[in-house]
Coordinates of C-alpha atoms in Angstrom, one line a residue:
X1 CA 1.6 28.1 -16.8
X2 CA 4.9 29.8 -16.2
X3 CA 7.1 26.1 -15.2
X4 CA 10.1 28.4 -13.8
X5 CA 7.7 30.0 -11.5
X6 CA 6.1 26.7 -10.8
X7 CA 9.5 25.1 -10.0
X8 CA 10.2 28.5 -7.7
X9 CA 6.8 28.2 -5.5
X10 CA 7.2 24.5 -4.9
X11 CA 10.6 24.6 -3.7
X12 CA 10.2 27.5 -1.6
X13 CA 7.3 26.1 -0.1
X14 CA 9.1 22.6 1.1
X15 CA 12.0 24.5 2.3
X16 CA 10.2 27.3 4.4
X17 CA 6.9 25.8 5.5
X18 CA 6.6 21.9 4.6
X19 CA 9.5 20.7 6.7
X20 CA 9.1 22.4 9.8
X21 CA 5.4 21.7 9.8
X22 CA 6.7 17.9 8.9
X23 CA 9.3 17.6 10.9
X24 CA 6.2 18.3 14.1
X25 CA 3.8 15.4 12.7
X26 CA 6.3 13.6 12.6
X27 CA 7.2 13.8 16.1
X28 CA 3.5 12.6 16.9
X29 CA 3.3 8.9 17.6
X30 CA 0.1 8.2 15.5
X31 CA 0.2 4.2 15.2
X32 CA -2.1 2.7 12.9
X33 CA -5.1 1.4 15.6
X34 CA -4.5 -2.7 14.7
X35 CA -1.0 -1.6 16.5
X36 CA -2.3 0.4 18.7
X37 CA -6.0 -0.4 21.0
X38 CA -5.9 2.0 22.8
X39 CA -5.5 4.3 19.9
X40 CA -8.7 6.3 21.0
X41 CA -8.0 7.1 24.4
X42 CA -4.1 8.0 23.2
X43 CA -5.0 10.7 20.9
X44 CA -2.2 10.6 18.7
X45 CA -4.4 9.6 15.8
X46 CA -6.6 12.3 16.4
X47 CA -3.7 14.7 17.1
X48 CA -1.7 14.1 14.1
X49 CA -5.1 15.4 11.6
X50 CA -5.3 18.1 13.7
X51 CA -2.0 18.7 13.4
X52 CA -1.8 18.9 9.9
X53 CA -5.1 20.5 9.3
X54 CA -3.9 23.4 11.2
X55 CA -1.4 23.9 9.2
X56 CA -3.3 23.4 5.5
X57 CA -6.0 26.5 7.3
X58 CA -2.7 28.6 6.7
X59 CA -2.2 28.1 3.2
X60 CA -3.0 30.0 -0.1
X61 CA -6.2 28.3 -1.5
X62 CA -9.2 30.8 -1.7
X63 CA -12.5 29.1 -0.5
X64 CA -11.1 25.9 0.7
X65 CA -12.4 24.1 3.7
X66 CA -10.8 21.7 6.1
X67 CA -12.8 19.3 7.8
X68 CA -11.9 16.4 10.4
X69 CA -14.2 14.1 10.0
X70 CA -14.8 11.0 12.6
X71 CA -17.4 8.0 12.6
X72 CA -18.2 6.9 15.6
X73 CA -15.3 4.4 16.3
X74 CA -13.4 4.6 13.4
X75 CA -10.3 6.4 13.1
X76 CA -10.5 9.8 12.1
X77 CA -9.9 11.4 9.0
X78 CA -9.3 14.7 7.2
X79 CA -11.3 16.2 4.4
X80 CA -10.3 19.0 2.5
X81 CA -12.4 20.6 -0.3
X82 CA -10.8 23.3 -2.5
X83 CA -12.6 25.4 -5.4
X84 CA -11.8 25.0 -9.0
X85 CA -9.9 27.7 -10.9
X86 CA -12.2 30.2 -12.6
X87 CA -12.8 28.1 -16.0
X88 CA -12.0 25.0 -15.1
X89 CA -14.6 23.3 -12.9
X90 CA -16.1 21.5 -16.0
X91 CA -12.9 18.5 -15.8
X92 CA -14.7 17.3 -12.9
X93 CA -13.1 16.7 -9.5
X94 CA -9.2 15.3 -8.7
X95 CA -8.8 13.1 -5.7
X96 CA -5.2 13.2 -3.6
X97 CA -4.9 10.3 -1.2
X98 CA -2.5 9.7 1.4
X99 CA -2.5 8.5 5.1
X100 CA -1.3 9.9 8.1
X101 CA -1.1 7.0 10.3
X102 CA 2.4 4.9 11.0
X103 CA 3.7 1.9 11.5
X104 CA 5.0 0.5 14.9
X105 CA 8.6 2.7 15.9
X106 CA 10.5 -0.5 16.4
X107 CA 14.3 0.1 18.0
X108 CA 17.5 -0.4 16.5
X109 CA 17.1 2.3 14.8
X110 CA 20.8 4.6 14.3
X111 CA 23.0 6.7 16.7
X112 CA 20.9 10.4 16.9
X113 CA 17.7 9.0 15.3
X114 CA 14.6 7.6 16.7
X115 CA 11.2 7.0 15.4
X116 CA 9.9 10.3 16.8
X117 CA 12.5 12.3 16.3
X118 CA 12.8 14.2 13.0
X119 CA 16.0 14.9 12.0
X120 CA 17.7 16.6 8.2
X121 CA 20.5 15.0 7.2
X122 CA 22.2 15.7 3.4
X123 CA 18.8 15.8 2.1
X124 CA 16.8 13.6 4.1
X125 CA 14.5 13.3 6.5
X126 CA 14.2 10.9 9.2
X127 CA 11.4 9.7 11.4
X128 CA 8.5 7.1 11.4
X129 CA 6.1 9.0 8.7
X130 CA 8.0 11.0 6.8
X131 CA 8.0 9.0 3.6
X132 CA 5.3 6.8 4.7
X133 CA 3.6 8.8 4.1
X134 CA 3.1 11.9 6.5
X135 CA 4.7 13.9 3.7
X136 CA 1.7 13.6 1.4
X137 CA -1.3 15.8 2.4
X138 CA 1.6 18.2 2.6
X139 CA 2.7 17.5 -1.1
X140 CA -1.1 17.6 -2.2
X141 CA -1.4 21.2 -0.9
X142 CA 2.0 22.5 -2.2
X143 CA 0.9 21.5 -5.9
X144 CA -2.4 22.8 -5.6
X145 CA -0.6 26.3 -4.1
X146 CA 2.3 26.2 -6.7
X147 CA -0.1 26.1 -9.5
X148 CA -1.9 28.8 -8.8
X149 CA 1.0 30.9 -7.8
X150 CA 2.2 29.9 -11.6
X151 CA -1.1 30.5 -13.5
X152 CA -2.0 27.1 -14.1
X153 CA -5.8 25.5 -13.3
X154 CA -6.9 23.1 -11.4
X155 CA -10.4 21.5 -11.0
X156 CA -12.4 21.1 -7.6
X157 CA -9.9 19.1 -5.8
X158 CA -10.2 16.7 -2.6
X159 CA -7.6 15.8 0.0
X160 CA -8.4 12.9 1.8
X161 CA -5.9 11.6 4.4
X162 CA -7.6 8.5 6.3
X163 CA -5.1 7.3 9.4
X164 CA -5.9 3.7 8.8
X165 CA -4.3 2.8 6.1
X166 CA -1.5 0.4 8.2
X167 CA -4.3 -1.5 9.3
X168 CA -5.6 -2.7 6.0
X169 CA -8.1 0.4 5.8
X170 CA -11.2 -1.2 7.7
X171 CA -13.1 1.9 8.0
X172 CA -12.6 3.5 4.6
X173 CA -15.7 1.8 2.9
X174 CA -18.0 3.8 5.7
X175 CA -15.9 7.0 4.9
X176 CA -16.4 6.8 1.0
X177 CA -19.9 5.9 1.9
X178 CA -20.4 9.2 4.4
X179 CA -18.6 11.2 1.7
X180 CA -20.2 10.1 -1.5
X181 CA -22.3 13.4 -2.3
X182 CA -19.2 15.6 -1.1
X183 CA -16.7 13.4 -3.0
X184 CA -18.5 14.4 -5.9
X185 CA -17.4 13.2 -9.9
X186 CA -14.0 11.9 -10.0
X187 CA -12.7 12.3 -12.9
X188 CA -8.6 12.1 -11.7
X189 CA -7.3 10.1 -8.3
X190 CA -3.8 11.0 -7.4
X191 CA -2.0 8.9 -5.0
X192 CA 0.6 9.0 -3.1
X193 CA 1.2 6.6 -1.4
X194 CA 4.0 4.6 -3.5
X195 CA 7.2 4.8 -4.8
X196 CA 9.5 3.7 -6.9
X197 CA 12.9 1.9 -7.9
X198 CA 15.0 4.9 -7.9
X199 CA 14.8 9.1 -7.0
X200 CA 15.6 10.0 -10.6
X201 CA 12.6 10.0 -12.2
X202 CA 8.7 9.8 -11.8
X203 CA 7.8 5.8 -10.9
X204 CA 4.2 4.6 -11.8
X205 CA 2.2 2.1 -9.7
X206 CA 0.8 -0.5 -12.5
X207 CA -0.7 -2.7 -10.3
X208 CA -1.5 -3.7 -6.7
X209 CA -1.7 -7.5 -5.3
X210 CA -4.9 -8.6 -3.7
X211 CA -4.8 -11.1 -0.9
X212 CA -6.5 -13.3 1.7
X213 CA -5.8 -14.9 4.6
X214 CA -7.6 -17.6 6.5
X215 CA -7.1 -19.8 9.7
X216 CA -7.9 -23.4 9.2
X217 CA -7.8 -26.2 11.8
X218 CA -7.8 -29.9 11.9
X219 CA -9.3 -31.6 14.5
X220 CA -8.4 -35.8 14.8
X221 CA -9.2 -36.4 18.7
X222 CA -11.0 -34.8 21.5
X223 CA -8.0 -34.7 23.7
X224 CA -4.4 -35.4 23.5
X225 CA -3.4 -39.2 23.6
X226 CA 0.0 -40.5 24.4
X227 CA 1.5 -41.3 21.1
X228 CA 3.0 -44.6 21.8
X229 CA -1.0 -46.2 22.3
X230 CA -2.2 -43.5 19.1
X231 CA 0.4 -43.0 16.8
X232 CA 0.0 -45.6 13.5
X233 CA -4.1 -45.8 14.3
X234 CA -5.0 -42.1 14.4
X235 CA -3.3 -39.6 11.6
X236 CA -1.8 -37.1 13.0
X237 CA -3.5 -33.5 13.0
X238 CA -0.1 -32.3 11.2
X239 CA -0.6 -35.0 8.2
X240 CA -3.9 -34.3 7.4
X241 CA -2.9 -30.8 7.2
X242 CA -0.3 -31.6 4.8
X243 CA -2.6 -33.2 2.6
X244 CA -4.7 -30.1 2.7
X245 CA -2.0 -27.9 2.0
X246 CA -1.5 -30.9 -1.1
X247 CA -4.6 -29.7 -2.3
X248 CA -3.4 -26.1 -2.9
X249 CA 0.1 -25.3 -3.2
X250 CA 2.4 -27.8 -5.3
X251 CA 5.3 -28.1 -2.7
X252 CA 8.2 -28.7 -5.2
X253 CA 6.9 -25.3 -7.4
X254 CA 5.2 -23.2 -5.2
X255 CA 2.6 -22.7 -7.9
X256 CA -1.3 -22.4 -6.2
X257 CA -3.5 -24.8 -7.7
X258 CA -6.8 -23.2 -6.9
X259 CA -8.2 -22.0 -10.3
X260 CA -9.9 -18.8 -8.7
X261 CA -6.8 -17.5 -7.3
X262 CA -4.9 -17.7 -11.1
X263 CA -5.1 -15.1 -13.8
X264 CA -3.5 -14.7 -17.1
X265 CA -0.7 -11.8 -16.8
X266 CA -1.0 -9.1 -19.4
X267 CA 1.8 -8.8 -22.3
X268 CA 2.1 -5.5 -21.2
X269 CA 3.5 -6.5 -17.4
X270 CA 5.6 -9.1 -18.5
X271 CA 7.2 -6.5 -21.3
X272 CA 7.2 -3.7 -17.9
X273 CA 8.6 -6.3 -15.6
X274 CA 11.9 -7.3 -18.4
X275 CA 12.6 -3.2 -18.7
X276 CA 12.6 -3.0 -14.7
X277 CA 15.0 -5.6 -14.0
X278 CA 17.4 -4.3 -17.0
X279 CA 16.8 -0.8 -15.7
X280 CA 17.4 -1.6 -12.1
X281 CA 18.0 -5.4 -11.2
X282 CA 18.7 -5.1 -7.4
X283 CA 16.0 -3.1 -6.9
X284 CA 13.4 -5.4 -9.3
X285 CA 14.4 -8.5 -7.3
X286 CA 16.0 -6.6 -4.2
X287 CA 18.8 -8.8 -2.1
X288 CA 16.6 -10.4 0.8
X289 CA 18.7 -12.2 4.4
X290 CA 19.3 -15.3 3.1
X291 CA 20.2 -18.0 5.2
X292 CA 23.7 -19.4 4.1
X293 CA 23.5 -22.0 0.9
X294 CA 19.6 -21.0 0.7
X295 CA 18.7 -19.9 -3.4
X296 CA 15.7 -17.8 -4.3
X297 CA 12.6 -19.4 -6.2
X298 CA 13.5 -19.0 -9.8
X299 CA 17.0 -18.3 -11.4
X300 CA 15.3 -15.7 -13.8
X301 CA 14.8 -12.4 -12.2
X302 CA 11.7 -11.4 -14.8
X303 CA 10.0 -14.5 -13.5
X304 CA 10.9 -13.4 -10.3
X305 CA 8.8 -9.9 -10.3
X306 CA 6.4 -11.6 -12.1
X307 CA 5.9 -14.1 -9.1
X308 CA 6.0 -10.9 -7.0
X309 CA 3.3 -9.4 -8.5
X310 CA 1.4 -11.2 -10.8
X311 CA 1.4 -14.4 -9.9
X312 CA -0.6 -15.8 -6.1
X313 CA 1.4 -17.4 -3.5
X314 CA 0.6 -19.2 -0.6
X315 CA 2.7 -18.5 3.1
X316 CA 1.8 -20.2 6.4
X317 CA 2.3 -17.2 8.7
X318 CA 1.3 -18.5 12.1
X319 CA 0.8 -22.1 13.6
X320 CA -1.0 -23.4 17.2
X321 CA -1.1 -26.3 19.0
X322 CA 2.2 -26.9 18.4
X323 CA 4.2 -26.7 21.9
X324 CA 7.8 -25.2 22.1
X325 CA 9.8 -28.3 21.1
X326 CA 11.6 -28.1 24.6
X327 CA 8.6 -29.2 26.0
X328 CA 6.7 -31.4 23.4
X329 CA 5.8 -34.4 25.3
X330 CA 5.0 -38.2 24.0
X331 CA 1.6 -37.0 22.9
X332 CA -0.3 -37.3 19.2
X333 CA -1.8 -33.9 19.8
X334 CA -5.8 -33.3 18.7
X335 CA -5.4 -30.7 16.4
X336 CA -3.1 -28.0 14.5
X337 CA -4.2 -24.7 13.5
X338 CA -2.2 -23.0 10.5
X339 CA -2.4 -19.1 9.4
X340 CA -2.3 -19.2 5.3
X341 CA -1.9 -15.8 4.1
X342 CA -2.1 -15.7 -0.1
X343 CA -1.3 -13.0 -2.3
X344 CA -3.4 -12.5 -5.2
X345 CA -2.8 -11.3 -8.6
X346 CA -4.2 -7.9 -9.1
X347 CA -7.3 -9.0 -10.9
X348 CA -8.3 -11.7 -9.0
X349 CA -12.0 -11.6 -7.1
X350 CA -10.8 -11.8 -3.6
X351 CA -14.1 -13.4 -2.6
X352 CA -14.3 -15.9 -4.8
X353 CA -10.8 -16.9 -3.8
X354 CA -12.4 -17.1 -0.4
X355 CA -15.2 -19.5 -1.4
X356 CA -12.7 -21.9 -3.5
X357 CA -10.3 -22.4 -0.7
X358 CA -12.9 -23.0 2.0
X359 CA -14.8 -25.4 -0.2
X360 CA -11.4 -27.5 -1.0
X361 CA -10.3 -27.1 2.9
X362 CA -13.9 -29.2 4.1
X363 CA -14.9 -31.1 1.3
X364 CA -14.3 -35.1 1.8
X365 CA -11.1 -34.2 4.2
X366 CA -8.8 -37.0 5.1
X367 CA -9.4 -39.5 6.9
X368 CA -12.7 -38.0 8.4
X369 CA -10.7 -35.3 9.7
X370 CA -12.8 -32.1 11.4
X371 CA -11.9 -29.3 9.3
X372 CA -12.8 -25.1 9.8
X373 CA -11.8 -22.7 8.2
X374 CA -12.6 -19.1 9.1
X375 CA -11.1 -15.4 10.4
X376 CA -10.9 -14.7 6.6
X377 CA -9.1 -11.5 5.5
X378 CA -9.7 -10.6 1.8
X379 CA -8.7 -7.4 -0.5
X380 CA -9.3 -7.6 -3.9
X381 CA -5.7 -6.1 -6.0
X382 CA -5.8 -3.3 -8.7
X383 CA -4.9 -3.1 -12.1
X384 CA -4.3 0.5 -13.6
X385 CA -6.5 1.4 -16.8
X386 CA -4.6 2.2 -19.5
X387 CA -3.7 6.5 -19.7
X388 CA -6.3 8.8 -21.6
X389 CA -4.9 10.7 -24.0
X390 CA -4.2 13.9 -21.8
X391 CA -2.5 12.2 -19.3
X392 CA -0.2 10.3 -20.8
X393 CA 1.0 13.4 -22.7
X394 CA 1.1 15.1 -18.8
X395 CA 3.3 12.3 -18.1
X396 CA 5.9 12.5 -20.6
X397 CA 5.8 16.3 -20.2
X398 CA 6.6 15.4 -16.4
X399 CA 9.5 13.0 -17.3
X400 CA 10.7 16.0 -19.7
X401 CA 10.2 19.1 -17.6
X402 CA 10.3 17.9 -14.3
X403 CA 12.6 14.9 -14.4
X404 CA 14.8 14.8 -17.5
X405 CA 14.1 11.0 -17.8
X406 CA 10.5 9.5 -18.4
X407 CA 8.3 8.4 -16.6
X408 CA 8.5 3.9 -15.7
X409 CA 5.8 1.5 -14.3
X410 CA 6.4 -1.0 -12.2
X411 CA 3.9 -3.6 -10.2
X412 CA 3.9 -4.0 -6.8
X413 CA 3.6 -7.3 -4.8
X414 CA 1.7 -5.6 -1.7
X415 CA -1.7 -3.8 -1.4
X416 CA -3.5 -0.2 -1.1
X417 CA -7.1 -1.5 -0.5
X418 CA -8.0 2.4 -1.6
X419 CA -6.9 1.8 -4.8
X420 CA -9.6 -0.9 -5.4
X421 CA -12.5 0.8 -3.5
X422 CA -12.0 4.0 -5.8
X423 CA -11.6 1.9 -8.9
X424 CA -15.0 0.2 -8.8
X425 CA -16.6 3.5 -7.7
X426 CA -15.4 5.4 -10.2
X427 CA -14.7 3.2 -13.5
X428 CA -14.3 5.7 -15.6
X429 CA -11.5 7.8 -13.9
X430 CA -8.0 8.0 -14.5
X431 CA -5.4 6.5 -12.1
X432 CA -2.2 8.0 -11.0
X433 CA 0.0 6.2 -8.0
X434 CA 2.5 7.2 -7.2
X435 CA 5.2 8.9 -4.5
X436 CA 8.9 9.6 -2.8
X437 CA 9.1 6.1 -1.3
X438 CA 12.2 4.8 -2.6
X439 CA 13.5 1.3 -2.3
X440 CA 15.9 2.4 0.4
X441 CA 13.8 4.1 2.1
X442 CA 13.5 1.9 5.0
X443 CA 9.8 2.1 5.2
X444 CA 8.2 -0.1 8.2
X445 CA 11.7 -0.7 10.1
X446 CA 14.1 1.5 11.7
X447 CA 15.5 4.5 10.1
X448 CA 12.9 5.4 8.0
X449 CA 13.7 8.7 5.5
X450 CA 12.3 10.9 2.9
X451 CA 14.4 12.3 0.0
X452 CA 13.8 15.7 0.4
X453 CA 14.6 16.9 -3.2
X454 CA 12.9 13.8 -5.2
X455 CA 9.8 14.5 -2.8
X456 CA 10.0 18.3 -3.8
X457 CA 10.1 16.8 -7.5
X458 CA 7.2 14.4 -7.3
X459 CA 5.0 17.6 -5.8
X460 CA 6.3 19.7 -8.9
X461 CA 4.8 16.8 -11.2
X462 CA 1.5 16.6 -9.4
X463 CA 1.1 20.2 -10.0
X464 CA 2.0 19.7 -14.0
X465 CA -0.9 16.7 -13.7
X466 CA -2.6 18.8 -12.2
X467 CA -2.4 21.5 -14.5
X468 CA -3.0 19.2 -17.4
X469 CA -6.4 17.6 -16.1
X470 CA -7.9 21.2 -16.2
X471 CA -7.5 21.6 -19.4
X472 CA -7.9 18.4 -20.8
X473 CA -12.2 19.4 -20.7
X474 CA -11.3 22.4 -22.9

């Protein structure tokens, strides 16, 4: 493959037809549907696929077709299914994921920017979407171009850019399901979906926190009571729930003391977590708004990332029947309701979780106390399976050719349910996440932006990958 001409194609495309084409999906207001209910009858969902499969139909990739494919109900999606290179259809089939639904505008955002506004400044690109992650499908099809245009291979490759992926991904399981016999044998998924702790070099997602969340409520009296005839012969609702939340969290630590929700954290993380925060320590435990005189969990930044993304954690999100304190009355109140919301290490059964906590919620509760526990929310994390051969040689080749630096892993302490869906369907493939985001990127909150030249770099590198995968049958 000629690299020069590789480097040449890629950049020519971002700067002549990715932008502009960017710059108008951006400008669509396609909120993820659990923001948006009406998301159906607004169309922007459906408008930004269209959108951007309108624009792939233009592109240099004999024999591809572009589907838009929609369950009844469920938000659509975009399929697109491009030919191998002559020679090269026996490496089996690459998968490039990315989403092209956004999160809420939210204001506040700077003087001449706005959520639906795309605007290029010194190199980046603002507007809800860009880096989150509008610019992928677009980055997909660049590589896929730019090797060809250099001489390179690729297998059968598949596009898949769902627009629910804000909303925790509901509908993808019927989507892989529909797709199955057209996804084919996935031997490579590239995603792109991440990000890393700097724009100078390629970042690796090495794992992905699960979680689960759950409602429980404790019931102690039918109806409200006037606390001076109650209080001292009734518990309170809010004590037994203490005692509950006893039973899981240690309050002076933090640590979770359900068994299911613990696992052991590989050498390997804790050696990748030590490198990230010498490499980059605000970024590896990034400054967070900090109430005056308030200190963070642990002194030690390792232990620090390693709580972030290794290690569960429990947070009580959301409360009810509690009244606003300027109008709490005398009153022992029948019952508090608490939203827990734990994050899971990445190898954790999120199920099993489930069935722990529920058990240790209503067995023998205090006092006699009605307990339920329900509107469970689970997603199992993801761990990354260690690099074939091929690929890690594609990756330092990447780091050499692309980058000048190598390539770094790092875990993350959030979720891409895809991640764990493709990884039990296909146990044998090979993982790549990755993307532009950077920690500055301002993803989810006002001012959101996309480096343009380190995104223009990580589609050069999918290309190499790319490149490398067809071959690596030969």
């Amino acid at each position: 493959m000629d690299y020069e001409k590789l480097r040449e194609s890629t950049t020519d495309a971002w700067a002549n037809t990715v932008l502009p084409s960017l710059s108008g999906l951006i400008e669509i207001p396609a909120v993820s549907p659990a923001y948006d209910a009406a998301w159906e009858e607004h169309g922007h969902l459906r408008a930004a696929v269209e959108h951007v499969r309108a624009w792939v139909a233009t592109r240099a990739l004999p024999g591809a077709r572009v589907d838009v494919v929609q369950l009844d109900g469920r938000a659509p999606l975009l399929f697109m299914d491009v030919p191998a290179t002559p020679g090269a259809a026996a490496s089996g089939t690459v998968l490039l994921y990315g989403h092209l639904d956004k999160q809420p505008p939210l204001g506040g955002w700077s003087e001449g920017l706005g959520p639906w506004q795309a605007v290029i400044r010194e190199g980046r690109l603002y507007g809800r979407g860009s880096a989150d992650d509008g610019y992928s499908g677009y980055a997909a099809t660049t590589a896929l171009e730019a090797v060809r245009a250099a001489g390179g291979e690729h297998s059968r490759a598949v596009v898949l850019l769902e627009t629910g992926e804000e909303s925790g991904s509901p509908d993808l399981p019927a989507y892989l399901e529909h797709l199955a016999d057209r996804l084919g044998d996935v031997s490579l998924v590239i995603c792109l979906d991440g990000g890393g702790g700097d724009y100078e070099r390629l970042w690796l997602t090495s794992s992905l926190r699960g979680a689960l969340q759950a409602t429980v409520t404790v019931r102690v009296l039918e109806t409200g009571v006037h606390s001076g005839l109650a209080s001292g012969v009734v518990p309170s609702s809010f004590r037994v729930m203490r005692q509950l939340l006893d039973r899981i969290e240690d309050a002076q630590t933090g640590e979770v003391k359900i068994p299911e929700m613990l696992a052991p954290i590989p050498q390997e993380r804790r050696a990748e977590a030590a490198e990230f925060v010498a490499l980059h320590p605000e970024v590896a435990v990034p400054r967070l708004p900090l109430v005056r005189g308030m200190r963070r969990a642990s002194d030690d930044d390792v232990e620090l990332v390693l709580n972030n993304t290794w290690r569960p954690t429990l947070s009580v999100t959301g409360a009810a029947g509690l009244p606003e304190p300027a109008v709490a009355g005398a009153v022992l109140r029948p019952w508090t309701s608490f939203r827990l919301s734990f994050r899971l290490p990445p190898s954790v059964d999120a199920e099993a979780a489930r069935t722990a906590l529920e058990k240790i919620l209503t067995t023998d509760t205090p006092y006699g106390a009605q307990v339920e526990v329900g509107d469970f929310m689970t997603l199992n994390g993801w761990h990354a399976p260690t690099p074939a051969p091929w690929l890690a040689s594609a990756l330092e080749q990447v780091g050499d050719r692309v980058f000048g630096k190598p390539c770094r892993n790092m875990g993350i302490g959030g979720g891409i349910p895809f991640m764990e869906m493709l990884g039990r369907r296909y146990p044998h493939a090979q993982f790549v996440v990755t993307g532009a985001l950077g920690a500055d990127s301002n993803a989810h909150v006002p001012d959101e932006w996309l480096n343009i030249p380190f995104a223009t770099q990580v589609t050069e590198a999918v290309a190499h990958l790319l490149d490398a995968h067809a071959r690596s049958a030969g």
